[in-house]
Coordinates of C-alpha atoms in Angstrom, one line a residue:
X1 CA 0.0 0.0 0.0
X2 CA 0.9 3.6 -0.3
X3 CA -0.2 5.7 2.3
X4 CA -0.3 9.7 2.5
X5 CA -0.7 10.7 5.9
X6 CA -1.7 13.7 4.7
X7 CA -5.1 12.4 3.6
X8 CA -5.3 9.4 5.5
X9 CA -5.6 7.7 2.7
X10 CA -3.9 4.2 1.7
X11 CA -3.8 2.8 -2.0
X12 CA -3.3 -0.7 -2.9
X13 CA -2.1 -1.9 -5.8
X14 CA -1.5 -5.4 -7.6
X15 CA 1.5 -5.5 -10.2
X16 CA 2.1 -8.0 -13.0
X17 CA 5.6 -9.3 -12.9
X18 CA 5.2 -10.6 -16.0
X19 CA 3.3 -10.4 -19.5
X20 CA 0.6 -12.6 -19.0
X21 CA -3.4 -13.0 -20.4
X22 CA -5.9 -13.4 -17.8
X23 CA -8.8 -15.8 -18.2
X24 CA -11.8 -14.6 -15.7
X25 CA -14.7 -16.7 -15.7
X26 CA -17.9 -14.4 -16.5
X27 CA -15.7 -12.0 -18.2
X28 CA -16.2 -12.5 -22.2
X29 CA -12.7 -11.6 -23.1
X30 CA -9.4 -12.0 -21.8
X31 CA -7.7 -9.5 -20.0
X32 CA -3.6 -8.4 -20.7
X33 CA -1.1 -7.0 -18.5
X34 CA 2.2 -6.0 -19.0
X35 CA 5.1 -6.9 -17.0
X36 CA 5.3 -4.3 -14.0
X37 CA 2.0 -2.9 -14.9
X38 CA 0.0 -2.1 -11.6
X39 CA -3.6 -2.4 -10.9
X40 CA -5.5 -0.5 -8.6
X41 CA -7.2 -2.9 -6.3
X42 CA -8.7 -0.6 -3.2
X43 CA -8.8 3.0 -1.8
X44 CA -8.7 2.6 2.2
X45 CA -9.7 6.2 3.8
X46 CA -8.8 6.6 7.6
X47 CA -10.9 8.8 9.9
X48 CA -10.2 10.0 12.8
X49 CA -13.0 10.7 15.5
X50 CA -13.0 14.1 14.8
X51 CA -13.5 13.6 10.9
X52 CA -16.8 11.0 11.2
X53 CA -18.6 13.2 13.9
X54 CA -18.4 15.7 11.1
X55 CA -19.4 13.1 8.5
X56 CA -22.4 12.0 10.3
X57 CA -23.8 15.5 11.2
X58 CA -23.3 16.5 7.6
X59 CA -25.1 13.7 6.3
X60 CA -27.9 13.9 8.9
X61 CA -26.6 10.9 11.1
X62 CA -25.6 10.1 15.0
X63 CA -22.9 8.3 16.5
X64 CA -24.9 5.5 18.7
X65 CA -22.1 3.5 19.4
X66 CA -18.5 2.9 18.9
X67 CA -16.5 -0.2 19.2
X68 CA -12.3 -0.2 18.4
X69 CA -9.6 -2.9 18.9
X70 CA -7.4 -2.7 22.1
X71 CA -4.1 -0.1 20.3
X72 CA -7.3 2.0 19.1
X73 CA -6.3 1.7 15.5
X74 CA -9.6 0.9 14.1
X75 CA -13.1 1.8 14.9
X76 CA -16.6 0.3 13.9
X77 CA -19.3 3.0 14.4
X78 CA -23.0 2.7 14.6
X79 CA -25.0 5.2 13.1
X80 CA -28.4 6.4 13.1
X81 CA -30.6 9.3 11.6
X82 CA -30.4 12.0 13.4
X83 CA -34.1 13.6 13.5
X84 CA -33.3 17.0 15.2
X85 CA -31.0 15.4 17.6
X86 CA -27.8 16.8 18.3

């Protein structure tokens, strides 16, 4: 992954060591990569508390609960609408 700290963001990328056709079933034709030719595979953003309370008041949500692992490096949060609330 490549990670800007400055964005909290982390990209994640496949590369092709090799020339090589891909076969994928479902897919009608074959797909071609290039030796050393990256693909793309995810966009992972990171938050901080601070950032979702703001992304769940401006999209009309609540924070109900929160749960995180024990170094505090990840967080699952529950939300609801808001109604009025604040």
């Amino acid at each position: 992954p490549v990670y800007c700290p400055a964005t909290g963001r982390a990209l994640s990328y496949i590369v092709s060591t090799r020339d090589q056709v891909v076969h994928m079933p479902g897919v009608d034709a074959p797909i071609a990569f290039k030796a050393w030719e990256a693909l793309h595979t995810e966009i992972s953003q990171k938050y901080d508390r601070t950032m979702i309370e703001d992304l769940a008041l401006h999209a009309g949500l609540r924070i109900t609960a929160t749960f995180t692992d024990d170094k505090g490096y990840f967080t699952d949060v529950v939300f609801a609408p808001n109604n009025g609330r604040t």
